[in-house]
Amino acid sequence: MAEEAIELDLRGEICPITFVKTKLQLEELESGDNLTVIFDYPPAISNVPKSVKNEGHTILGIDKEENDVWKVHIKKA
């Protein structure tokens, strides 16, 4: 099975919607798929990865982009 890479752009969203939408997207993916979530809301950078790890998924990395945008890379459990 090939890993699927999905990107979810949540710029403009705030917590807890950032985690809710991330969780809903992860539920649609297969185990082993990768999801990249894009945020511009600073609290989401700590809250979402922590919550995703609590759900059993793996954080592959967090990249800081230009204009206070972050990309969180997640591998679904």
mmCIF file of N, CA and C in Angstrom:
data_model
loop_
_atom_site.group_PDB
_atom_site.id
_atom_site.type_symbol
_atom_site.label_atom_id
_atom_site.label_comp_id
_atom_site.label_asym_id
_atom_site.label_seq_id
_atom_site.Cartn_x
_atom_site.Cartn_y
_atom_site.Cartn_z
ATOM 1 N N MET A 1 0.846 -1.182 0.000
ATOM 2 C CA MET A 1 0.000 0.000 0.000
ATOM 3 C C MET A 1 0.889 1.242 0.000
ATOM 4 N N ALA A 2 0.648 2.146 -0.908
ATOM 5 C CA ALA A 2 1.421 3.387 -0.975
ATOM 6 C C ALA A 2 0.905 4.375 0.070
ATOM 7 N N GLU A 3 1.856 5.096 0.662
ATOM 8 C CA GLU A 3 1.449 6.102 1.635
ATOM 9 C C GLU A 3 0.799 7.268 0.904
ATOM 10 N N GLU A 4 -0.294 7.730 1.425
ATOM 11 C CA GLU A 4 -0.995 8.859 0.847
ATOM 12 C C GLU A 4 -0.604 10.115 1.621
ATOM 13 N N ALA A 5 -0.292 11.184 0.909
ATOM 14 C CA ALA A 5 0.062 12.452 1.565
ATOM 15 C C ALA A 5 -1.073 13.446 1.335
ATOM 16 N N ILE A 6 -1.677 13.898 2.395
ATOM 17 C CA ILE A 6 -2.796 14.830 2.339
ATOM 18 C C ILE A 6 -2.366 16.125 3.017
ATOM 19 N N GLU A 7 -2.838 17.256 2.498
ATOM 20 C CA GLU A 7 -2.552 18.543 3.120
ATOM 21 C C GLU A 7 -3.870 19.181 3.534
ATOM 22 N N LEU A 8 -3.915 19.648 4.791
ATOM 23 C CA LEU A 8 -5.107 20.283 5.350
ATOM 24 C C LEU A 8 -4.725 21.703 5.746
ATOM 25 N N ASP A 9 -5.301 22.688 5.074
ATOM 26 C CA ASP A 9 -4.976 24.092 5.317
ATOM 27 C C ASP A 9 -5.975 24.681 6.307
ATOM 28 N N LEU A 10 -5.497 24.956 7.522
ATOM 29 C CA LEU A 10 -6.367 25.496 8.573
ATOM 30 C C LEU A 10 -5.992 26.927 8.933
ATOM 31 N N ARG A 11 -5.383 27.648 8.003
ATOM 32 C CA ARG A 11 -5.091 29.057 8.259
ATOM 33 C C ARG A 11 -6.395 29.798 8.486
ATOM 34 N N GLY A 12 -6.395 30.641 9.518
ATOM 35 C CA GLY A 12 -7.599 31.394 9.859
ATOM 36 C C GLY A 12 -8.461 30.706 10.905
ATOM 37 N N GLU A 13 -8.173 29.447 11.216
ATOM 38 C CA GLU A 13 -8.938 28.709 12.235
ATOM 39 C C GLU A 13 -8.247 28.832 13.589
ATOM 40 N N ILE A 14 -9.032 28.750 14.662
ATOM 41 C CA ILE A 14 -8.487 28.815 16.013
ATOM 42 C C ILE A 14 -8.844 27.549 16.779
ATOM 43 N N CYS A 15 -8.164 27.353 17.920
ATOM 44 C CA CYS A 15 -8.451 26.208 18.783
ATOM 45 C C CYS A 15 -9.830 26.388 19.412
ATOM 46 N N PRO A 16 -10.611 25.348 19.610
ATOM 47 C CA PRO A 16 -10.286 23.938 19.386
ATOM 48 C C PRO A 16 -10.615 23.439 17.986
ATOM 49 N N ILE A 17 -11.097 24.317 17.108
ATOM 50 C CA ILE A 17 -11.472 23.882 15.758
ATOM 51 C C ILE A 17 -10.275 23.288 15.014
ATOM 52 N N THR A 18 -9.064 23.814 15.286
ATOM 53 C CA THR A 18 -7.884 23.284 14.608
ATOM 54 C C THR A 18 -7.708 21.793 14.900
ATOM 55 N N PHE A 19 -7.873 21.391 16.157
ATOM 56 C CA PHE A 19 -7.739 19.968 16.489
ATOM 57 C C PHE A 19 -8.925 19.164 15.967
ATOM 58 N N VAL A 20 -10.118 19.700 16.091
ATOM 59 C CA VAL A 20 -11.317 18.972 15.638
ATOM 60 C C VAL A 20 -11.201 18.647 14.152
ATOM 61 N N LYS A 21 -10.823 19.619 13.342
ATOM 62 C CA LYS A 21 -10.718 19.385 11.898
ATOM 63 C C LYS A 21 -9.553 18.446 11.574
ATOM 64 N N THR A 22 -8.457 18.553 12.338
ATOM 65 C CA THR A 22 -7.335 17.633 12.143
ATOM 66 C C THR A 22 -7.770 16.206 12.456
ATOM 67 N N LYS A 23 -8.461 16.021 13.580
ATOM 68 C CA LYS A 23 -8.920 14.686 13.982
ATOM 69 C C LYS A 23 -9.884 14.100 12.944
ATOM 70 N N LEU A 24 -10.817 14.915 12.455
ATOM 71 C CA LEU A 24 -11.761 14.430 11.448
ATOM 72 C C LEU A 24 -11.045 14.010 10.171
ATOM 73 N N GLN A 25 -10.035 14.776 9.765
ATOM 74 C CA GLN A 25 -9.280 14.408 8.566
ATOM 75 C C GLN A 25 -8.518 13.104 8.786
ATOM 76 N N LEU A 26 -7.904 12.951 9.961
ATOM 77 C CA LEU A 26 -7.173 11.714 10.264
ATOM 78 C C LEU A 26 -8.093 10.502 10.246
ATOM 79 N N GLU A 27 -9.330 10.664 10.690
ATOM 80 C CA GLU A 27 -10.275 9.545 10.702
ATOM 81 C C GLU A 27 -10.568 9.038 9.298
ATOM 82 N N GLU A 28 -10.421 9.896 8.296
ATOM 83 C CA GLU A 28 -10.700 9.501 6.914
ATOM 84 C C GLU A 28 -9.511 8.792 6.252
ATOM 85 N N LEU A 29 -8.342 8.859 6.879
ATOM 86 C CA LEU A 29 -7.141 8.291 6.280
ATOM 87 C C LEU A 29 -6.918 6.851 6.723
ATOM 88 N N GLU A 30 -6.075 6.163 5.971
ATOM 89 C CA GLU A 30 -5.675 4.802 6.301
ATOM 90 C C GLU A 30 -4.466 4.853 7.236
ATOM 91 N N SER A 31 -4.297 3.807 8.032
ATOM 92 C CA SER A 31 -3.130 3.701 8.899
ATOM 93 C C SER A 31 -1.862 3.792 8.050
ATOM 94 N N GLY A 32 -0.917 4.612 8.492
ATOM 95 C CA GLY A 32 0.332 4.794 7.757
ATOM 96 C C GLY A 32 0.329 5.985 6.821
ATOM 97 N N ASP A 33 -0.844 6.545 6.546
ATOM 98 C CA ASP A 33 -0.913 7.729 5.688
ATOM 99 C C ASP A 33 -0.333 8.935 6.412
ATOM 100 N N ASN A 34 0.168 9.883 5.628
ATOM 101 C CA ASN A 34 0.726 11.107 6.176
ATOM 102 C C ASN A 34 -0.226 12.274 5.936
ATOM 103 N N LEU A 35 -0.305 13.147 6.923
ATOM 104 C CA LEU A 35 -1.134 14.347 6.846
ATOM 105 C C LEU A 35 -0.263 15.534 7.220
ATOM 106 N N THR A 36 -0.292 16.569 6.393
ATOM 107 C CA THR A 36 0.364 17.826 6.710
ATOM 108 C C THR A 36 -0.726 18.846 6.984
ATOM 109 N N VAL A 37 -0.672 19.446 8.179
ATOM 110 C CA VAL A 37 -1.671 20.433 8.579
ATOM 111 C C VAL A 37 -0.989 21.791 8.655
ATOM 112 N N ILE A 38 -1.609 22.797 8.048
ATOM 113 C CA ILE A 38 -1.046 24.147 8.000
ATOM 114 C C ILE A 38 -1.831 25.038 8.950
ATOM 115 N N PHE A 39 -1.103 25.707 9.857
ATOM 116 C CA PHE A 39 -1.710 26.594 10.854
ATOM 117 C C PHE A 39 -1.084 27.981 10.789
ATOM 118 N N ASP A 40 -1.857 28.989 11.193
ATOM 119 C CA ASP A 40 -1.295 30.319 11.436
ATOM 120 C C ASP A 40 -1.721 30.836 12.813
ATOM 121 N N TYR A 41 -2.291 29.962 13.627
ATOM 122 C CA TYR A 41 -2.742 30.304 14.973
ATOM 123 C C TYR A 41 -1.735 29.726 15.964
ATOM 124 N N PRO A 42 -0.895 30.580 16.595
ATOM 125 C CA PRO A 42 0.210 30.074 17.423
ATOM 126 C C PRO A 42 -0.156 29.019 18.469
ATOM 127 N N PRO A 43 -1.258 29.128 19.228
ATOM 128 C CA PRO A 43 -1.555 28.070 20.206
ATOM 129 C C PRO A 43 -1.751 26.687 19.577
ATOM 130 N N ALA A 44 -2.149 26.632 18.317
ATOM 131 C CA ALA A 44 -2.354 25.336 17.652
ATOM 132 C C ALA A 44 -1.048 24.581 17.485
ATOM 133 N N ILE A 45 0.073 25.287 17.440
ATOM 134 C CA ILE A 45 1.358 24.635 17.221
ATOM 135 C C ILE A 45 1.742 23.759 18.403
ATOM 136 N N SER A 46 1.315 24.106 19.600
ATOM 137 C CA SER A 46 1.588 23.229 20.745
ATOM 138 C C SER A 46 0.401 22.325 21.047
ATOM 139 N N ASN A 47 -0.807 22.845 20.914
ATOM 140 C CA ASN A 47 -2.000 22.076 21.289
ATOM 141 C C ASN A 47 -2.290 20.902 20.354
ATOM 142 N N VAL A 48 -2.250 21.137 19.055
ATOM 143 C CA VAL A 48 -2.624 20.079 18.112
ATOM 144 C C VAL A 48 -1.634 18.906 18.142
ATOM 145 N N PRO A 49 -0.312 19.140 18.061
ATOM 146 C CA PRO A 49 0.592 17.977 18.133
ATOM 147 C C PRO A 49 0.442 17.181 19.424
ATOM 148 N N LYS A 50 0.254 17.875 20.548
ATOM 149 C CA LYS A 50 0.079 17.168 21.826
ATOM 150 C C LYS A 50 -1.180 16.304 21.786
ATOM 151 N N SER A 51 -2.272 16.845 21.284
ATOM 152 C CA SER A 51 -3.531 16.099 21.211
ATOM 153 C C SER A 51 -3.445 14.946 20.217
ATOM 154 N N VAL A 52 -2.761 15.170 19.100
ATOM 155 C CA VAL A 52 -2.605 14.121 18.089
ATOM 156 C C VAL A 52 -1.788 12.958 18.664
ATOM 157 N N LYS A 53 -0.716 13.272 19.405
ATOM 158 C CA LYS A 53 0.087 12.215 20.043
ATOM 159 C C LYS A 53 -0.750 11.437 21.045
ATOM 160 N N ASN A 54 -1.607 12.144 21.794
ATOM 161 C CA ASN A 54 -2.490 11.474 22.758
ATOM 162 C C ASN A 54 -3.455 10.518 22.070
ATOM 163 N N GLU A 55 -3.749 10.769 20.803
ATOM 164 C CA GLU A 55 -4.632 9.895 20.018
ATOM 165 C C GLU A 55 -3.864 8.695 19.450
ATOM 166 N N GLY A 56 -2.524 8.681 19.636
ATOM 167 C CA GLY A 56 -1.724 7.549 19.183
ATOM 168 C C GLY A 56 -0.994 7.754 17.870
ATOM 169 N N HIS A 57 -1.116 8.925 17.264
ATOM 170 C CA HIS A 57 -0.454 9.202 15.986
ATOM 171 C C HIS A 57 0.966 9.714 16.241
ATOM 172 N N THR A 58 1.756 9.804 15.186
ATOM 173 C CA THR A 58 3.150 10.231 15.287
ATOM 174 C C THR A 58 3.342 11.588 14.637
ATOM 175 N N ILE A 59 4.028 12.479 15.339
ATOM 176 C CA ILE A 59 4.403 13.768 14.754
ATOM 177 C C ILE A 59 5.747 13.568 14.070
ATOM 178 N N LEU A 60 5.771 13.744 12.750
ATOM 179 C CA LEU A 60 6.989 13.552 11.984
ATOM 180 C C LEU A 60 7.867 14.792 12.006
ATOM 181 N N GLY A 61 7.254 15.946 12.230
ATOM 182 C CA GLY A 61 8.018 17.185 12.281
ATOM 183 C C GLY A 61 7.109 18.386 12.206
ATOM 184 N N ILE A 62 7.677 19.530 12.569
ATOM 185 C CA ILE A 62 6.964 20.805 12.500
ATOM 186 C C ILE A 62 7.883 21.792 11.804
ATOM 187 N N ASP A 63 7.403 22.393 10.732
ATOM 188 C CA ASP A 63 8.188 23.362 9.968
ATOM 189 C C ASP A 63 7.582 24.750 10.119
ATOM 190 N N LYS A 64 8.431 25.728 10.394
ATOM 191 C CA LYS A 64 7.984 27.122 10.439
ATOM 192 C C LYS A 64 8.227 27.710 9.066
ATOM 193 N N GLU A 65 7.163 28.200 8.469
ATOM 194 C CA GLU A 65 7.234 28.806 7.144
ATOM 195 C C GLU A 65 7.251 30.332 7.305
ATOM 196 N N GLU A 66 7.196 31.038 6.216
ATOM 197 C CA GLU A 66 7.126 32.499 6.241
ATOM 198 C C GLU A 66 5.766 32.963 6.768
ATOM 199 N N ASN A 67 5.713 34.208 7.220
ATOM 200 C CA ASN A 67 4.472 34.859 7.651
ATOM 201 C C ASN A 67 3.775 34.126 8.790
ATOM 202 N N ASP A 68 4.556 33.605 9.743
ATOM 203 C CA ASP A 68 3.992 32.929 10.912
ATOM 204 C C ASP A 68 3.034 31.801 10.552
ATOM 205 N N VAL A 69 3.445 30.994 9.612
ATOM 206 C CA VAL A 69 2.688 29.808 9.204
ATOM 207 C C VAL A 69 3.532 28.592 9.572
ATOM 208 N N TRP A 70 2.884 27.577 10.137
ATOM 209 C CA TRP A 70 3.556 26.337 10.521
ATOM 210 C C TRP A 70 2.918 25.171 9.781
ATOM 211 N N LYS A 71 3.740 24.168 9.480
ATOM 212 C CA LYS A 71 3.248 22.917 8.902
ATOM 213 C C LYS A 71 3.592 21.801 9.876
ATOM 214 N N VAL A 72 2.566 21.073 10.301
ATOM 215 C CA VAL A 72 2.744 19.943 11.198
ATOM 216 C C VAL A 72 2.539 18.679 10.372
ATOM 217 N N HIS A 73 3.541 17.803 10.387
ATOM 218 C CA HIS A 73 3.509 16.571 9.606
ATOM 219 C C HIS A 73 3.186 15.410 10.545
ATOM 220 N N ILE A 74 2.109 14.706 10.209
ATOM 221 C CA ILE A 74 1.573 13.655 11.087
ATOM 222 C C ILE A 74 1.502 12.340 10.310
ATOM 223 N N LYS A 75 1.851 11.251 10.982
ATOM 224 C CA LYS A 75 1.654 9.899 10.408
ATOM 225 C C LYS A 75 0.552 9.240 11.213
ATOM 226 N N LYS A 76 -0.490 8.803 10.505
ATOM 227 C CA LYS A 76 -1.629 8.175 11.182
ATOM 228 C C LYS A 76 -1.244 6.811 11.724
ATOM 229 N N ALA A 77 -1.658 6.558 12.953
ATOM 230 C CA ALA A 77 -1.387 5.275 13.607
ATOM 231 C C ALA A 77 -2.156 4.151 12.937
#
